[in-house]
Amino acid sequence: MKNNIKMVAVDVDGTFVHSDYTYDIPRFQRILRRMQDADCRFVVASGNQYYQLRDLFPGYYDELSFVAENGAFVKDRTDLVFAADMPKETIHAVIDLCEEYPEISNVMCGVNSAYCQRGAVSQDFFEVTSIYYHRLKWVDHFKDVEDQILKFAPTVPEEKTYFYYDLFAERLNGKAEPTTSGHGSIDIIMPGCHKASGLARLAGRWGISPMQCAAFGDGGNDIEMLRYCGHSYAMENASPDVKKAAKHVCPSNEEDGVLITLERLFE
């Protein structure tokens, strides 16, 4: 089967990897070779930190491209294409807002590292967060950090995810915007900075159109990307609004839905 797909973008959690964070490496590497033979690029598109994402592909991450931190950090193989730079005023507004609600556990995400504030979150929270942020440091106060800030990643009680989503949208009033994959995880990002904007930066560099792009996702923060790409696949385990945004539904992440579909597309 011949197709015109020149870029494939995949979300990670709930999409590409199983719930234990594994994937079938030999099978994926076989598919990747076929994609490369067809002059198609593979893009890892996630809310997670670049340093964590590249560790999923040890030894060959330089062959892949990354839209990390929900579009705030974009790499074309070894070249840095884009890194968001949140203005100081916005950074302080987010910090102050989150400090009004002690049940929020906040992470500040920079180009060099991610940060947790001493006294504001527990050691347990820090250890769980380090699974997703392979560069993570304790700091005395967020406002003292000298780094280029990409986004914030507050964790809230799961049943209050959409309460806080609405609160952030209202109180930040366009200075920064919330996005969520559900389950108590919210990212606060620069306006217009999402996975689709990251893919558009790469597509522009590579001279390809959205119709030549395919995307796979399962969460709310994948919707822009699924709408952007001409070929879009929601996972069977995706939420209903994500399935509505995609053109197709493929088997779940536990059933290797991404790999099954790519084997069909790149026979």
Short mmCIF file of C-alpha atoms in Angstrom, two decimals:
data_model
loop_
_atom_site.label_atom_id
_atom_site.label_comp_id
_atom_site.label_asym_id
_atom_site.label_seq_id
_atom_site.Cartn_x
_atom_site.Cartn_y
_atom_site.Cartn_z
CA MET A 1 0.00 0.00 0.00
CA LYS A 2 1.49 3.34 -1.07
CA ASN A 3 0.69 6.35 1.07
CA ASN A 4 1.77 9.97 1.02
CA ILE A 5 2.56 10.18 4.74
CA LYS A 6 5.81 12.04 5.42
CA MET A 7 5.43 12.61 9.19
CA VAL A 8 4.03 10.40 11.95
CA ALA A 9 3.51 12.02 15.37
CA VAL A 10 2.69 9.93 18.44
CA ASP A 11 1.68 10.85 21.96
CA VAL A 12 3.43 8.69 24.58
CA ASP A 13 1.37 8.03 27.74
CA GLY A 14 -1.78 6.07 26.93
CA THR A 15 -0.85 5.98 23.24
CA PHE A 16 2.60 4.66 22.28
CA VAL A 17 3.66 2.93 25.50
CA HIS A 18 1.87 0.33 27.61
CA SER A 19 0.77 1.28 31.14
CA ASP A 20 4.09 -0.12 32.48
CA TYR A 21 5.94 2.31 30.15
CA THR A 22 7.25 -0.41 27.82
CA TYR A 23 6.83 -0.87 24.09
CA ASP A 24 7.91 -3.57 21.62
CA ILE A 25 11.34 -2.14 20.75
CA PRO A 26 12.39 -4.62 18.00
CA ARG A 27 8.99 -4.32 16.31
CA PHE A 28 9.12 -0.52 16.43
CA GLN A 29 12.68 -0.43 15.07
CA ARG A 30 11.63 -2.57 12.10
CA ILE A 31 8.74 -0.18 11.39
CA LEU A 32 11.04 2.85 11.82
CA ARG A 33 13.42 1.47 9.14
CA ARG A 34 10.46 1.07 6.74
CA MET A 35 9.31 4.61 7.50
CA GLN A 36 12.82 5.95 6.88
CA ASP A 37 12.95 4.06 3.56
CA ALA A 38 9.68 5.80 2.66
CA ASP A 39 11.21 9.20 3.60
CA CYS A 40 8.81 9.58 6.54
CA ARG A 41 9.87 11.23 9.83
CA PHE A 42 8.86 9.98 13.28
CA VAL A 43 7.94 12.61 15.87
CA VAL A 44 7.42 12.00 19.59
CA ALA A 45 4.73 14.51 20.68
CA SER A 46 4.14 14.63 24.43
CA GLY A 47 3.51 16.87 27.42
CA ASN A 48 6.54 15.23 29.01
CA GLN A 49 10.09 16.57 29.28
CA TYR A 50 12.47 16.07 26.35
CA TYR A 51 15.09 14.36 28.56
CA GLN A 52 12.54 11.78 29.69
CA LEU A 53 11.22 11.19 26.17
CA ARG A 54 14.60 10.62 24.60
CA ASP A 55 15.45 8.04 27.29
CA LEU A 56 12.60 5.91 25.87
CA PHE A 57 14.67 5.55 22.67
CA PRO A 58 18.21 4.89 23.95
CA GLY A 59 20.89 4.75 21.29
CA TYR A 60 18.75 6.09 18.48
CA TYR A 61 16.88 9.15 19.76
CA ASP A 62 18.96 11.37 17.43
CA GLU A 63 17.12 9.77 14.48
CA LEU A 64 13.77 11.02 15.86
CA SER A 65 12.22 14.45 16.30
CA PHE A 66 10.47 15.67 19.46
CA VAL A 67 7.61 17.99 20.27
CA ALA A 68 8.03 17.97 24.06
CA GLU A 69 6.36 19.90 26.89
CA ASN A 70 3.11 20.15 24.84
CA GLY A 71 4.78 22.06 22.01
CA ALA A 72 6.98 24.32 24.16
CA PHE A 73 10.20 22.50 23.16
CA VAL A 74 10.76 21.26 19.60
CA LYS A 75 13.77 19.36 18.26
CA ASP A 76 14.45 18.20 14.69
CA ARG A 77 16.79 15.32 15.49
CA THR A 78 19.82 17.14 17.01
CA ASP A 79 18.70 20.71 16.12
CA LEU A 80 16.72 22.81 18.60
CA VAL A 81 13.92 24.36 16.53
CA PHE A 82 11.93 26.16 19.24
CA ALA A 83 11.82 26.72 22.98
CA ALA A 84 9.04 28.82 24.53
CA ASP A 85 10.12 31.71 26.73
CA MET A 86 7.43 32.59 29.26
CA PRO A 87 7.59 36.29 30.27
CA LYS A 88 8.53 36.97 33.89
CA GLU A 89 5.18 38.67 34.56
CA THR A 90 3.31 35.52 33.43
CA ILE A 91 5.63 33.25 35.45
CA HIS A 92 4.90 35.26 38.61
CA ALA A 93 1.15 35.28 37.90
CA VAL A 94 1.10 31.46 37.63
CA ILE A 95 3.23 31.00 40.77
CA ASP A 96 1.05 33.38 42.80
CA LEU A 97 -2.19 31.80 41.58
CA CYS A 98 -1.07 28.24 42.41
CA GLU A 99 0.12 29.33 45.86
CA GLU A 100 -3.45 30.41 46.69
CA TYR A 101 -4.48 26.72 46.54
CA PRO A 102 -2.25 24.55 48.79
CA GLU A 103 -3.69 21.32 47.31
CA ILE A 104 -1.99 22.14 43.99
CA SER A 105 1.41 20.46 43.58
CA ASN A 106 3.24 22.60 41.05
CA VAL A 107 6.21 21.83 38.78
CA MET A 108 8.01 24.59 36.86
CA CYS A 109 9.51 23.36 33.59
CA GLY A 110 12.58 25.04 32.11
CA VAL A 111 14.96 24.39 29.22
CA ASN A 112 17.72 23.12 31.56
CA SER A 113 15.62 21.31 34.17
CA ALA A 114 12.24 21.06 35.86
CA TYR A 115 11.84 22.32 39.42
CA CYS A 116 9.89 21.58 42.61
CA GLN A 117 9.68 24.12 45.43
CA ARG A 118 10.84 22.99 48.89
CA GLY A 119 8.03 23.00 51.44
CA ALA A 120 5.32 23.21 48.79
CA VAL A 121 5.33 19.53 47.73
CA SER A 122 6.32 16.26 49.40
CA GLN A 123 9.36 14.08 48.79
CA ASP A 124 6.96 11.41 47.47
CA PHE A 125 5.59 13.86 44.91
CA PHE A 126 9.15 14.75 43.87
CA GLU A 127 10.01 11.06 43.38
CA VAL A 128 6.88 10.34 41.30
CA THR A 129 7.49 13.49 39.23
CA SER A 130 11.07 12.39 38.52
CA ILE A 131 9.62 9.46 36.52
CA TYR A 132 8.32 12.02 34.00
CA TYR A 133 11.06 14.63 34.40
CA HIS A 134 14.47 13.02 34.22
CA ARG A 135 16.04 16.39 35.03
CA LEU A 136 14.32 17.63 38.19
CA LYS A 137 15.72 19.80 40.99
CA TRP A 138 14.60 21.09 44.35
CA VAL A 139 14.67 24.90 44.70
CA ASP A 140 13.88 27.19 47.63
CA HIS A 141 11.53 29.36 45.55
CA PHE A 142 10.39 29.27 41.92
CA LYS A 143 10.90 33.02 41.58
CA ASP A 144 14.65 32.64 42.24
CA VAL A 145 15.21 30.17 39.36
CA GLU A 146 17.33 31.40 36.46
CA ASP A 147 16.23 29.35 33.45
CA GLN A 148 14.13 29.88 30.34
CA ILE A 149 10.66 28.74 31.45
CA LEU A 150 8.66 26.62 29.00
CA LYS A 151 5.50 25.86 31.01
CA PHE A 152 4.10 24.87 34.40
CA ALA A 153 2.70 21.42 35.19
CA PRO A 154 0.40 21.62 38.24
CA THR A 155 -1.10 18.41 39.61
CA VAL A 156 -4.54 18.83 41.20
CA PRO A 157 -7.02 16.41 42.84
CA GLU A 158 -8.32 14.23 40.00
CA GLU A 159 -12.00 14.99 40.64
CA LYS A 160 -11.19 18.73 40.47
CA THR A 161 -9.27 18.61 37.16
CA TYR A 162 -11.87 20.63 35.25
CA PHE A 163 -12.56 23.00 38.15
CA TYR A 164 -8.89 24.03 38.07
CA TYR A 165 -8.76 23.96 34.26
CA ASP A 166 -11.56 26.56 34.18
CA LEU A 167 -10.02 28.54 37.04
CA PHE A 168 -6.63 28.79 35.28
CA ALA A 169 -8.30 29.79 32.00
CA GLU A 170 -10.31 32.52 33.72
CA ARG A 171 -7.67 33.91 36.09
CA LEU A 172 -4.74 33.85 33.65
CA ASN A 173 -6.96 35.59 31.10
CA GLY A 174 -5.00 34.76 27.94
CA LYS A 175 -1.51 35.37 29.42
CA ALA A 176 -1.14 31.59 29.56
CA GLU A 177 -3.54 28.74 28.79
CA PRO A 178 -4.33 25.43 30.48
CA THR A 179 -4.38 22.13 28.62
CA THR A 180 -5.07 18.74 30.15
CA SER A 181 -4.84 15.03 29.47
CA GLY A 182 -7.23 14.52 32.42
CA HIS A 183 -6.54 12.60 35.66
CA GLY A 184 -5.42 15.64 37.66
CA SER A 185 -2.64 16.65 35.25
CA ILE A 186 -2.79 20.16 33.81
CA ASP A 187 -0.16 22.03 31.81
CA ILE A 188 -0.09 25.82 31.72
CA ILE A 189 1.41 26.82 28.39
CA MET A 190 1.97 29.92 26.31
CA PRO A 191 -1.06 30.83 24.13
CA GLY A 192 -0.97 29.08 20.76
CA CYS A 193 1.75 26.72 22.00
CA HIS A 194 0.49 23.14 21.73
CA LYS A 195 1.42 19.91 19.99
CA ALA A 196 -0.05 21.07 16.66
CA SER A 197 2.04 24.26 16.71
CA GLY A 198 5.14 22.11 17.27
CA LEU A 199 4.24 19.83 14.36
CA ALA A 200 3.61 22.88 12.15
CA ARG A 201 7.14 24.15 12.93
CA LEU A 202 8.62 20.81 11.83
CA ALA A 203 6.36 20.49 8.77
CA GLY A 204 7.46 23.98 7.67
CA ARG A 205 11.13 23.02 8.00
CA TRP A 206 10.60 19.82 6.05
CA GLY A 207 8.37 21.32 3.35
CA ILE A 208 5.41 19.00 3.99
CA SER A 209 1.70 19.76 4.31
CA PRO A 210 -0.70 18.76 7.13
CA MET A 211 -2.30 16.31 4.66
CA GLN A 212 1.02 14.41 4.65
CA CYS A 213 1.01 14.08 8.45
CA ALA A 214 -0.42 11.34 10.68
CA ALA A 215 -1.00 11.57 14.44
CA PHE A 216 -1.97 9.20 17.27
CA GLY A 217 -3.33 10.31 20.64
CA ASP A 218 -5.65 9.58 23.57
CA GLY A 219 -5.97 12.78 25.65
CA GLY A 220 -7.36 16.30 25.52
CA ASN A 221 -3.90 17.74 24.82
CA ASP A 222 -3.81 15.68 21.58
CA ILE A 223 -6.93 17.23 20.04
CA GLU A 224 -5.19 20.12 18.20
CA MET A 225 -2.64 17.68 16.78
CA LEU A 226 -5.32 15.22 15.63
CA ARG A 227 -7.23 18.04 13.93
CA TYR A 228 -4.05 19.36 12.29
CA CYS A 229 -3.01 16.08 10.65
CA GLY A 230 -4.64 14.70 7.50
CA HIS A 231 -4.46 11.17 8.97
CA SER A 232 -5.54 11.05 12.61
CA TYR A 233 -6.02 8.10 14.95
CA ALA A 234 -7.55 8.13 18.42
CA MET A 235 -6.70 5.14 20.59
CA GLU A 236 -9.50 2.77 21.60
CA ASN A 237 -8.79 3.89 25.20
CA ALA A 238 -9.18 7.59 24.29
CA SER A 239 -11.90 9.82 25.71
CA PRO A 240 -15.02 10.45 23.55
CA ASP A 241 -14.04 14.04 22.65
CA VAL A 242 -10.66 12.79 21.39
CA LYS A 243 -12.33 10.11 19.27
CA LYS A 244 -14.58 12.82 17.84
CA ALA A 245 -11.53 14.90 16.85
CA ALA A 246 -9.87 12.01 14.98
CA LYS A 247 -10.73 10.47 11.62
CA HIS A 248 -10.07 6.90 12.78
CA VAL A 249 -9.97 4.81 15.97
CA CYS A 250 -7.20 2.22 16.35
CA PRO A 251 -6.61 -0.52 18.97
CA SER A 252 -5.61 0.59 22.50
CA ASN A 253 -2.10 1.32 23.73
CA GLU A 254 -2.06 -2.03 25.57
CA GLU A 255 -2.75 -3.78 22.22
CA ASP A 256 0.04 -1.89 20.38
CA GLY A 257 -2.49 0.08 18.35
CA VAL A 258 0.15 2.50 17.02
CA LEU A 259 2.47 -0.28 15.83
CA ILE A 260 -0.39 -2.29 14.28
CA THR A 261 -1.54 0.77 12.31
CA LEU A 262 1.96 1.78 11.21
CA GLU A 263 2.65 -1.77 9.97
CA ARG A 264 -0.43 -1.43 7.79
CA LEU A 265 0.51 2.06 6.56
CA PHE A 266 4.12 1.10 5.81
CA GLU A 267 3.76 -2.43 4.49
#
